[in-house]
């Protein structure tokens, strides 16, 4: 949607248009969620959703939305001889809605935020008469019981669905809603190429992190060994982190975890991470004995006890984890609890709402 927003606004200034967006995708598909297509009353089309597989069917739906103003969800599965669908075998949901002159202020505000490179989310309820809202970090206000879930997606940096997913009474108060996030995903930088890193990379990408694996050992640091990582970098971890910070690619959502057991890697990396002006989480894997040894080396490196105390080490929550996959769950649980400033205690031991109001 980002790419065609300017054209959509130009067309909308002349009259109503229909907007079709992919709101969900299962399996293979030509485009991701948030991909958009705009249709005018005279049949002009801007953008595409599938490279031609489903556009013809959506033109009919778009014209109907323009005629009666009623939005709807269309689902397309794998194609066969009798049905329109996707030859790649995947499945997509498309939301088609009418936009008119009254929607211009909100969309112009969205474009202004994108032009200024500001993180923002555009939330749309999937009702026949949609309700729309822009959300910005730190500016969450109550909105139909959806604001906290939508804010969580914005913080994570990826699109998603919130609200009731069925026809229960909750759907009336918390309708199914597509949240399109315009923000780069939060980063996770993992120092050390090993089995624990591989497991954490796989799990972290499922939570929307952009994961970088960095290690100076070329033999162990290859994309083939870390297929789910976004970036696999052969370099000294502390040198890579310092360069990324200098290029302004580290922010207050960035997670840095040291998963090595080699002082020549982990001590410089932790010192570099602790020197960053803003970072969400710094962790170091290892036993309590390894942590004590690492602490001594960091003190010898010139770091104060208060600074060293910012490191989450030994890394992870007490879940009885042993395997790399179990350890990844333990680590991510601690990162999530730290990010949300929650206790990580069992819900059965707590009282009050499971999702308390956002401060």
mmCIF file of C-alpha atoms in Angstrom:
data_model
loop_
_atom_site.group_PDB
_atom_site.id
_atom_site.type_symbol
_atom_site.label_atom_id
_atom_site.label_comp_id
_atom_site.label_asym_id
_atom_site.label_seq_id
_atom_site.Cartn_x
_atom_site.Cartn_y
_atom_site.Cartn_z
ATOM 1 C CA UNK A 1 0.000 0.000 0.000
ATOM 2 C CA UNK A 2 2.894 2.319 0.691
ATOM 3 C CA UNK A 3 3.913 2.359 -2.980
ATOM 4 C CA UNK A 4 0.531 3.399 -4.361
ATOM 5 C CA UNK A 5 -0.703 5.652 -1.570
ATOM 6 C CA UNK A 6 0.189 8.836 -3.454
ATOM 7 C CA UNK A 7 -1.665 7.695 -6.595
ATOM 8 C CA UNK A 8 -4.621 6.582 -4.492
ATOM 9 C CA UNK A 9 -4.858 10.020 -2.889
ATOM 10 C CA UNK A 10 -4.753 11.713 -6.292
ATOM 11 C CA UNK A 11 -7.578 9.499 -7.558
ATOM 12 C CA UNK A 12 -9.545 9.902 -4.336
ATOM 13 C CA UNK A 13 -9.430 13.675 -4.690
ATOM 14 C CA UNK A 14 -11.382 13.226 -7.935
ATOM 15 C CA UNK A 15 -13.982 10.808 -6.563
ATOM 16 C CA UNK A 16 -14.537 7.535 -4.697
ATOM 17 C CA UNK A 17 -12.280 4.527 -5.244
ATOM 18 C CA UNK A 18 -12.290 0.919 -4.111
ATOM 19 C CA UNK A 19 -9.293 -0.302 -2.137
ATOM 20 C CA UNK A 20 -8.470 -4.023 -2.099
ATOM 21 C CA UNK A 21 -5.759 -5.298 0.271
ATOM 22 C CA UNK A 22 -4.400 -8.706 1.145
ATOM 23 C CA UNK A 23 -5.158 -9.062 4.831
ATOM 24 C CA UNK A 24 -4.104 -12.672 5.354
ATOM 25 C CA UNK A 25 -2.030 -15.244 3.522
ATOM 26 C CA UNK A 26 -1.525 -18.958 4.066
ATOM 27 C CA UNK A 27 1.219 -20.810 2.249
ATOM 28 C CA UNK A 28 2.826 -19.621 -0.964
ATOM 29 C CA UNK A 29 1.655 -16.409 -2.565
ATOM 30 C CA UNK A 30 2.924 -13.795 -4.979
ATOM 31 C CA UNK A 31 2.547 -10.889 -2.544
ATOM 32 C CA UNK A 32 2.543 -10.318 1.209
ATOM 33 C CA UNK A 33 -0.166 -8.955 3.480
ATOM 34 C CA UNK A 34 -0.740 -5.251 2.960
ATOM 35 C CA UNK A 35 -0.309 -5.438 -0.804
ATOM 36 C CA UNK A 36 -2.976 -3.228 -2.353
ATOM 37 C CA UNK A 37 -4.912 -2.476 -5.514
ATOM 38 C CA UNK A 38 -7.060 0.594 -6.222
ATOM 39 C CA UNK A 39 -10.015 0.552 -8.627
ATOM 40 C CA UNK A 40 -11.886 3.602 -9.913
ATOM 41 C CA UNK A 41 -15.553 3.697 -11.021
ATOM 42 C CA UNK A 42 -14.479 3.780 -14.677
ATOM 43 C CA UNK A 43 -12.421 0.621 -14.254
ATOM 44 C CA UNK A 44 -8.927 2.059 -13.938
ATOM 45 C CA UNK A 45 -6.671 -0.191 -11.838
ATOM 46 C CA UNK A 46 -3.567 0.831 -9.901
ATOM 47 C CA UNK A 47 -1.457 -1.870 -8.252
ATOM 48 C CA UNK A 48 -1.917 -5.632 -8.121
ATOM 49 C CA UNK A 49 -2.417 -8.420 -5.628
ATOM 50 C CA UNK A 50 -1.444 -11.606 -7.425
ATOM 51 C CA UNK A 51 0.120 -10.831 -10.762
ATOM 52 C CA UNK A 52 -3.169 -11.401 -12.579
ATOM 53 C CA UNK A 53 -4.509 -14.525 -10.877
ATOM 54 C CA UNK A 54 -7.448 -12.988 -8.983
ATOM 55 C CA UNK A 55 -7.643 -9.381 -10.183
ATOM 56 C CA UNK A 56 -10.477 -9.997 -12.652
ATOM 57 C CA UNK A 57 -12.715 -11.413 -9.932
ATOM 58 C CA UNK A 58 -11.812 -8.548 -7.612
ATOM 59 C CA UNK A 59 -12.787 -5.973 -10.212
ATOM 60 C CA UNK A 60 -16.373 -7.191 -9.929
ATOM 61 C CA UNK A 61 -16.233 -6.990 -6.125
ATOM 62 C CA UNK A 62 -14.665 -3.533 -6.281
ATOM 63 C CA UNK A 63 -17.398 -2.198 -8.548
ATOM 64 C CA UNK A 64 -20.018 -3.598 -6.181
ATOM 65 C CA UNK A 65 -18.325 -1.886 -3.221
ATOM 66 C CA UNK A 66 -18.266 1.384 -5.151
ATOM 67 C CA UNK A 67 -21.958 1.022 -5.984
ATOM 68 C CA UNK A 68 -23.375 0.211 -2.550
ATOM 69 C CA UNK A 69 -20.551 1.262 -0.196
ATOM 70 C CA UNK A 70 -20.491 -2.115 1.541
ATOM 71 C CA UNK A 71 -17.079 -3.646 2.253
ATOM 72 C CA UNK A 72 -16.453 -7.391 2.145
ATOM 73 C CA UNK A 73 -13.816 -10.094 2.502
ATOM 74 C CA UNK A 74 -12.984 -12.360 -0.436
ATOM 75 C CA UNK A 75 -11.012 -15.585 -0.039
ATOM 76 C CA UNK A 76 -9.017 -17.201 -2.823
ATOM 77 C CA UNK A 77 -7.499 -20.673 -2.516
ATOM 78 C CA UNK A 78 -5.641 -22.870 -4.995
ATOM 79 C CA UNK A 79 -7.059 -22.661 -8.525
ATOM 80 C CA UNK A 80 -8.635 -25.545 -10.408
ATOM 81 C CA UNK A 81 -10.519 -25.845 -13.696
ATOM 82 C CA UNK A 82 -13.715 -24.372 -12.255
ATOM 83 C CA UNK A 83 -12.610 -21.698 -9.802
ATOM 84 C CA UNK A 84 -10.526 -18.540 -9.734
ATOM 85 C CA UNK A 85 -7.543 -18.914 -7.460
ATOM 86 C CA UNK A 86 -3.800 -19.026 -6.995
ATOM 87 C CA UNK A 87 -1.736 -21.413 -9.113
ATOM 88 C CA UNK A 88 1.007 -21.330 -6.478
ATOM 89 C CA UNK A 89 -1.225 -23.350 -4.155
ATOM 90 C CA UNK A 90 -1.520 -20.777 -1.390
ATOM 91 C CA UNK A 91 -4.545 -18.992 0.014
ATOM 92 C CA UNK A 92 -5.230 -15.307 0.537
ATOM 93 C CA UNK A 93 -7.941 -13.154 2.062
ATOM 94 C CA UNK A 94 -8.648 -9.806 0.430
ATOM 95 C CA UNK A 95 -10.596 -6.954 1.992
ATOM 96 C CA UNK A 96 -12.378 -4.695 -0.486
ATOM 97 C CA UNK A 97 -13.720 -1.349 0.728
ATOM 98 C CA UNK A 98 -14.967 1.948 -0.690
ATOM 99 C CA UNK A 99 -13.018 5.110 0.090
ATOM 100 C CA UNK A 100 -14.429 8.562 -0.547
ATOM 101 C CA UNK A 101 -13.676 12.216 0.134
ATOM 102 C CA UNK A 102 -14.284 11.795 3.874
ATOM 103 C CA UNK A 103 -11.287 9.421 4.096
ATOM 104 C CA UNK A 104 -8.824 11.925 2.635
ATOM 105 C CA UNK A 105 -7.687 13.521 5.943
ATOM 106 C CA UNK A 106 -6.760 10.196 7.520
ATOM 107 C CA UNK A 107 -4.907 8.954 4.438
ATOM 108 C CA UNK A 108 -3.102 12.258 4.037
ATOM 109 C CA UNK A 109 -1.975 11.992 7.655
ATOM 110 C CA UNK A 110 -0.725 8.484 6.885
ATOM 111 C CA UNK A 111 1.213 9.721 3.854
ATOM 112 C CA UNK A 112 2.756 12.557 5.869
ATOM 113 C CA UNK A 113 3.983 10.061 8.473
ATOM 114 C CA UNK A 114 5.470 7.823 5.795
ATOM 115 C CA UNK A 115 7.158 10.764 4.093
ATOM 116 C CA UNK A 116 8.716 11.710 7.440
ATOM 117 C CA UNK A 117 9.796 8.061 7.989
ATOM 118 C CA UNK A 118 7.736 7.871 11.165
ATOM 119 C CA UNK A 119 6.469 4.480 12.391
ATOM 120 C CA UNK A 120 2.691 4.229 12.111
ATOM 121 C CA UNK A 121 -0.077 1.639 11.827
ATOM 122 C CA UNK A 122 -3.283 1.826 9.794
ATOM 123 C CA UNK A 123 -6.010 -0.279 11.413
ATOM 124 C CA UNK A 124 -9.243 -1.171 9.613
ATOM 125 C CA UNK A 125 -12.125 -3.170 11.055
ATOM 126 C CA UNK A 126 -13.353 -5.828 8.634
ATOM 127 C CA UNK A 127 -16.974 -4.768 8.904
ATOM 128 C CA UNK A 128 -19.369 -3.902 6.107
ATOM 129 C CA UNK A 129 -18.904 -0.279 7.204
ATOM 130 C CA UNK A 130 -15.264 -0.194 8.291
ATOM 131 C CA UNK A 131 -13.905 1.799 11.182
ATOM 132 C CA UNK A 132 -10.376 3.108 10.611
ATOM 133 C CA UNK A 133 -7.692 4.389 12.947
ATOM 134 C CA UNK A 134 -4.050 5.487 12.796
ATOM 135 C CA UNK A 135 -1.817 4.412 15.668
ATOM 136 C CA UNK A 136 1.574 5.808 16.624
ATOM 137 C CA UNK A 137 4.118 4.534 19.166
ATOM 138 C CA UNK A 138 3.401 5.890 22.633
ATOM 139 C CA UNK A 139 0.078 7.437 21.585
ATOM 140 C CA UNK A 140 -2.336 4.595 22.284
ATOM 141 C CA UNK A 141 -5.895 5.652 23.134
ATOM 142 C CA UNK A 142 -8.847 3.352 23.824
ATOM 143 C CA UNK A 143 -10.467 2.136 20.626
ATOM 144 C CA UNK A 144 -13.096 -0.636 20.680
ATOM 145 C CA UNK A 145 -10.930 -2.873 22.844
ATOM 146 C CA UNK A 146 -8.409 -3.206 20.002
ATOM 147 C CA UNK A 147 -5.840 -0.569 20.888
ATOM 148 C CA UNK A 148 -3.474 -2.705 22.994
ATOM 149 C CA UNK A 149 -3.319 -5.581 20.520
ATOM 150 C CA UNK A 150 -2.814 -3.163 17.630
ATOM 151 C CA UNK A 151 -0.095 -1.328 19.563
ATOM 152 C CA UNK A 152 1.690 -4.645 20.138
ATOM 153 C CA UNK A 153 1.811 -5.255 16.387
ATOM 154 C CA UNK A 154 3.159 -1.751 15.825
ATOM 155 C CA UNK A 155 5.851 -2.357 18.444
ATOM 156 C CA UNK A 156 6.794 -5.643 16.794
ATOM 157 C CA UNK A 157 6.881 -4.004 13.379
ATOM 158 C CA UNK A 158 4.720 -6.366 11.338
ATOM 159 C CA UNK A 159 1.175 -6.626 9.975
ATOM 160 C CA UNK A 160 -1.423 -8.770 11.676
ATOM 161 C CA UNK A 161 -4.994 -9.462 12.641
ATOM 162 C CA UNK A 162 -6.529 -8.519 15.989
ATOM 163 C CA UNK A 163 -10.006 -8.721 17.495
ATOM 164 C CA UNK A 164 -12.550 -11.520 17.485
ATOM 165 C CA UNK A 165 -11.846 -14.161 14.857
ATOM 166 C CA UNK A 166 -15.305 -15.736 14.819
ATOM 167 C CA UNK A 167 -18.995 -14.855 15.106
ATOM 168 C CA UNK A 168 -19.185 -14.753 18.904
ATOM 169 C CA UNK A 169 -20.753 -11.758 20.689
ATOM 170 C CA UNK A 170 -17.228 -10.418 21.196
ATOM 171 C CA UNK A 171 -17.101 -9.650 17.489
ATOM 172 C CA UNK A 172 -19.484 -6.757 18.024
ATOM 173 C CA UNK A 173 -17.237 -5.012 20.542
ATOM 174 C CA UNK A 174 -13.846 -6.240 19.265
ATOM 175 C CA UNK A 175 -14.397 -6.804 15.538
ATOM 176 C CA UNK A 176 -11.858 -8.636 13.430
ATOM 177 C CA UNK A 177 -9.400 -5.953 12.390
ATOM 178 C CA UNK A 178 -6.444 -5.772 10.014
ATOM 179 C CA UNK A 179 -3.512 -3.737 11.293
ATOM 180 C CA UNK A 180 -1.097 -2.676 8.578
ATOM 181 C CA UNK A 181 2.179 -1.570 10.089
ATOM 182 C CA UNK A 182 4.538 0.797 8.338
ATOM 183 C CA UNK A 183 7.728 0.273 10.259
ATOM 184 C CA UNK A 184 10.876 -1.737 9.905
ATOM 185 C CA UNK A 185 10.812 -4.889 12.076
ATOM 186 C CA UNK A 186 12.639 -4.856 15.387
ATOM 187 C CA UNK A 187 16.150 -6.243 15.044
ATOM 188 C CA UNK A 188 17.774 -9.120 16.882
ATOM 189 C CA UNK A 189 21.551 -9.453 16.581
ATOM 190 C CA UNK A 190 22.940 -12.814 17.658
ATOM 191 C CA UNK A 191 26.675 -13.197 18.211
ATOM 192 C CA UNK A 192 27.934 -16.729 17.753
ATOM 193 C CA UNK A 193 27.177 -19.414 15.181
ATOM 194 C CA UNK A 194 25.955 -22.577 16.908
ATOM 195 C CA UNK A 195 22.888 -24.761 17.459
ATOM 196 C CA UNK A 196 21.409 -22.423 20.082
ATOM 197 C CA UNK A 197 21.694 -19.513 17.680
ATOM 198 C CA UNK A 198 19.995 -21.528 14.949
ATOM 199 C CA UNK A 199 17.056 -22.428 17.205
ATOM 200 C CA UNK A 200 16.695 -18.857 18.495
ATOM 201 C CA UNK A 201 16.828 -17.492 14.944
ATOM 202 C CA UNK A 202 13.966 -19.732 13.847
ATOM 203 C CA UNK A 203 11.812 -18.870 16.854
ATOM 204 C CA UNK A 204 12.543 -15.141 16.771
ATOM 205 C CA UNK A 205 11.580 -14.759 13.119
ATOM 206 C CA UNK A 206 8.159 -16.169 14.032
ATOM 207 C CA UNK A 207 7.755 -13.204 16.395
ATOM 208 C CA UNK A 208 8.571 -10.748 13.628
ATOM 209 C CA UNK A 209 12.203 -9.971 14.454
ATOM 210 C CA UNK A 210 14.714 -9.280 11.710
ATOM 211 C CA UNK A 211 17.509 -11.579 12.815
ATOM 212 C CA UNK A 212 21.211 -11.147 12.070
ATOM 213 C CA UNK A 213 23.714 -13.881 12.922
ATOM 214 C CA UNK A 214 27.293 -12.631 13.155
ATOM 215 C CA UNK A 215 30.477 -14.599 13.829
ATOM 216 C CA UNK A 216 34.071 -14.217 12.705
ATOM 217 C CA UNK A 217 34.438 -17.945 11.951
ATOM 218 C CA UNK A 218 33.672 -18.269 8.262
ATOM 219 C CA UNK A 219 33.301 -22.060 8.335
ATOM 220 C CA UNK A 220 30.385 -21.957 10.779
ATOM 221 C CA UNK A 221 28.744 -18.741 9.578
ATOM 222 C CA UNK A 222 26.925 -19.533 6.347
ATOM 223 C CA UNK A 223 23.356 -18.929 5.132
ATOM 224 C CA UNK A 224 22.967 -22.689 4.623
ATOM 225 C CA UNK A 225 23.426 -23.276 8.363
ATOM 226 C CA UNK A 226 21.017 -20.454 9.295
ATOM 227 C CA UNK A 227 18.293 -20.578 6.618
ATOM 228 C CA UNK A 228 15.746 -18.547 8.609
ATOM 229 C CA UNK A 229 18.126 -15.663 9.400
ATOM 230 C CA UNK A 230 17.637 -12.438 7.495
ATOM 231 C CA UNK A 231 21.366 -11.726 7.479
ATOM 232 C CA UNK A 232 24.378 -13.949 8.106
ATOM 233 C CA UNK A 233 27.542 -11.893 8.550
ATOM 234 C CA UNK A 234 31.151 -13.039 8.810
ATOM 235 C CA UNK A 235 32.824 -10.428 11.010
ATOM 236 C CA UNK A 236 33.913 -9.834 14.557
ATOM 237 C CA UNK A 237 30.602 -9.270 16.367
ATOM 238 C CA UNK A 238 31.667 -6.128 18.225
ATOM 239 C CA UNK A 239 33.029 -4.579 15.040
ATOM 240 C CA UNK A 240 29.787 -5.336 13.189
ATOM 241 C CA UNK A 241 27.624 -3.919 16.002
ATOM 242 C CA UNK A 242 29.685 -0.735 16.194
ATOM 243 C CA UNK A 243 29.398 -0.234 12.430
ATOM 244 C CA UNK A 244 25.624 -0.785 12.507
ATOM 245 C CA UNK A 245 25.273 1.765 15.298
ATOM 246 C CA UNK A 246 27.365 4.274 13.361
ATOM 247 C CA UNK A 247 25.051 3.746 10.362
ATOM 248 C CA UNK A 248 22.028 4.469 12.594
ATOM 249 C CA UNK A 249 20.634 0.951 12.186
ATOM 250 C CA UNK A 250 20.332 0.261 15.928
ATOM 251 C CA UNK A 251 17.397 1.628 17.935
ATOM 252 C CA UNK A 252 15.605 1.156 21.218
ATOM 253 C CA UNK A 253 13.859 -1.995 19.927
ATOM 254 C CA UNK A 254 17.079 -3.819 19.079
ATOM 255 C CA UNK A 255 17.869 -7.027 20.968
ATOM 256 C CA UNK A 256 21.509 -8.131 21.298
ATOM 257 C CA UNK A 257 22.309 -11.626 22.525
ATOM 258 C CA UNK A 258 25.756 -13.161 22.924
ATOM 259 C CA UNK A 259 25.581 -16.926 22.528
ATOM 260 C CA UNK A 260 29.298 -17.712 22.475
ATOM 261 C CA UNK A 261 31.524 -19.018 25.250
ATOM 262 C CA UNK A 262 34.705 -17.427 24.018
ATOM 263 C CA UNK A 263 35.942 -14.317 25.862
ATOM 264 C CA UNK A 264 37.603 -12.894 22.769
ATOM 265 C CA UNK A 265 34.117 -12.718 21.187
ATOM 266 C CA UNK A 266 31.681 -12.098 24.020
ATOM 267 C CA UNK A 267 33.533 -9.538 26.147
ATOM 268 C CA UNK A 268 34.137 -7.015 23.298
ATOM 269 C CA UNK A 269 30.602 -7.599 21.990
ATOM 270 C CA UNK A 270 28.982 -6.993 25.364
ATOM 271 C CA UNK A 271 31.135 -3.921 25.945
ATOM 272 C CA UNK A 272 30.070 -2.549 22.553
ATOM 273 C CA UNK A 273 26.391 -3.281 23.277
ATOM 274 C CA UNK A 274 26.559 -1.616 26.685
ATOM 275 C CA UNK A 275 28.070 1.456 25.058
ATOM 276 C CA UNK A 276 25.040 1.955 22.802
ATOM 277 C CA UNK A 277 22.820 4.921 23.737
ATOM 278 C CA UNK A 278 19.598 2.940 23.204
ATOM 279 C CA UNK A 279 18.979 -0.796 23.027
ATOM 280 C CA UNK A 280 16.028 -2.887 24.188
ATOM 281 C CA UNK A 281 17.754 -5.924 25.627
ATOM 282 C CA UNK A 282 21.271 -7.279 26.135
ATOM 283 C CA UNK A 283 21.669 -10.948 27.025
ATOM 284 C CA UNK A 284 24.464 -13.468 27.373
ATOM 285 C CA UNK A 285 24.039 -17.241 27.368
ATOM 286 C CA UNK A 286 25.981 -19.400 29.786
ATOM 287 C CA UNK A 287 26.168 -20.963 33.223
ATOM 288 C CA UNK A 288 26.457 -19.036 36.462
ATOM 289 C CA UNK A 289 30.151 -19.889 36.528
ATOM 290 C CA UNK A 290 30.532 -18.514 33.003
ATOM 291 C CA UNK A 291 28.656 -15.386 34.059
ATOM 292 C CA UNK A 292 30.988 -14.820 37.026
ATOM 293 C CA UNK A 293 34.031 -15.225 34.801
ATOM 294 C CA UNK A 294 32.524 -12.900 32.194
ATOM 295 C CA UNK A 295 31.730 -10.306 34.857
ATOM 296 C CA UNK A 296 35.343 -10.324 36.040
ATOM 297 C CA UNK A 297 36.596 -9.849 32.492
ATOM 298 C CA UNK A 298 34.155 -6.987 31.885
ATOM 299 C CA UNK A 299 35.338 -5.266 35.056
ATOM 300 C CA UNK A 300 38.918 -5.689 33.867
ATOM 301 C CA UNK A 301 37.720 -4.117 30.612
ATOM 302 C CA UNK A 302 36.806 -1.004 32.618
ATOM 303 C CA UNK A 303 33.042 -1.417 33.002
ATOM 304 C CA UNK A 304 31.335 -0.578 36.280
ATOM 305 C CA UNK A 305 29.177 -3.074 38.216
ATOM 306 C CA UNK A 306 26.074 -0.955 37.492
ATOM 307 C CA UNK A 307 26.752 -1.090 33.774
ATOM 308 C CA UNK A 308 27.430 -4.834 33.817
ATOM 309 C CA UNK A 309 24.151 -5.365 35.699
ATOM 310 C CA UNK A 310 22.258 -4.350 32.550
ATOM 311 C CA UNK A 311 23.213 -7.689 30.996
ATOM 312 C CA UNK A 312 20.595 -10.422 31.314
ATOM 313 C CA UNK A 313 22.823 -13.325 32.272
ATOM 314 C CA UNK A 314 22.466 -16.231 32.683
ATOM 315 C CA UNK A 315 20.098 -15.662 29.781
ATOM 316 C CA UNK A 316 16.526 -17.005 29.812
ATOM 317 C CA UNK A 317 13.744 -17.825 32.261
ATOM 318 C CA UNK A 318 13.682 -20.827 34.587
ATOM 319 C CA UNK A 319 11.681 -23.214 32.381
ATOM 320 C CA UNK A 320 13.828 -26.298 32.753
ATOM 321 C CA UNK A 321 15.093 -25.857 29.200
ATOM 322 C CA UNK A 322 17.832 -28.175 27.950
ATOM 323 C CA UNK A 323 17.646 -28.456 24.174
ATOM 324 C CA UNK A 324 18.440 -25.523 21.872
ATOM 325 C CA UNK A 325 14.745 -25.261 20.955
ATOM 326 C CA UNK A 326 13.637 -25.201 24.600
ATOM 327 C CA UNK A 327 16.336 -22.663 25.396
ATOM 328 C CA UNK A 328 15.081 -20.452 22.568
ATOM 329 C CA UNK A 329 11.612 -20.426 24.152
ATOM 330 C CA UNK A 330 13.166 -19.524 27.509
ATOM 331 C CA UNK A 331 15.148 -16.650 26.008
ATOM 332 C CA UNK A 332 12.271 -15.222 23.981
ATOM 333 C CA UNK A 333 9.967 -15.414 27.001
ATOM 334 C CA UNK A 334 12.420 -13.283 28.967
ATOM 335 C CA UNK A 335 12.801 -10.810 26.102
ATOM 336 C CA UNK A 336 9.019 -10.458 25.804
ATOM 337 C CA UNK A 337 8.583 -10.020 29.565
ATOM 338 C CA UNK A 338 11.294 -7.371 29.621
ATOM 339 C CA UNK A 339 9.822 -5.550 26.634
ATOM 340 C CA UNK A 340 6.363 -5.432 28.194
ATOM 341 C CA UNK A 341 7.617 -4.875 31.766
ATOM 342 C CA UNK A 342 5.651 -7.845 33.089
ATOM 343 C CA UNK A 343 6.429 -10.402 35.776
ATOM 344 C CA UNK A 344 6.717 -13.627 33.718
ATOM 345 C CA UNK A 345 4.868 -15.361 36.555
ATOM 346 C CA UNK A 346 2.126 -17.969 35.933
ATOM 347 C CA UNK A 347 -1.219 -16.276 35.270
ATOM 348 C CA UNK A 348 -2.804 -18.543 37.885
ATOM 349 C CA UNK A 349 -0.787 -16.747 40.582
ATOM 350 C CA UNK A 350 -1.907 -13.298 39.465
ATOM 351 C CA UNK A 351 -5.130 -11.343 39.804
ATOM 352 C CA UNK A 352 -6.770 -8.705 37.653
ATOM 353 C CA UNK A 353 -7.005 -8.521 33.866
ATOM 354 C CA UNK A 354 -4.631 -10.669 31.811
ATOM 355 C CA UNK A 355 -4.033 -7.692 29.530
ATOM 356 C CA UNK A 356 -3.899 -4.612 31.798
ATOM 357 C CA UNK A 357 -4.455 -1.158 30.295
ATOM 358 C CA UNK A 358 -1.490 0.326 28.508
ATOM 359 C CA UNK A 359 0.138 3.034 30.703
#
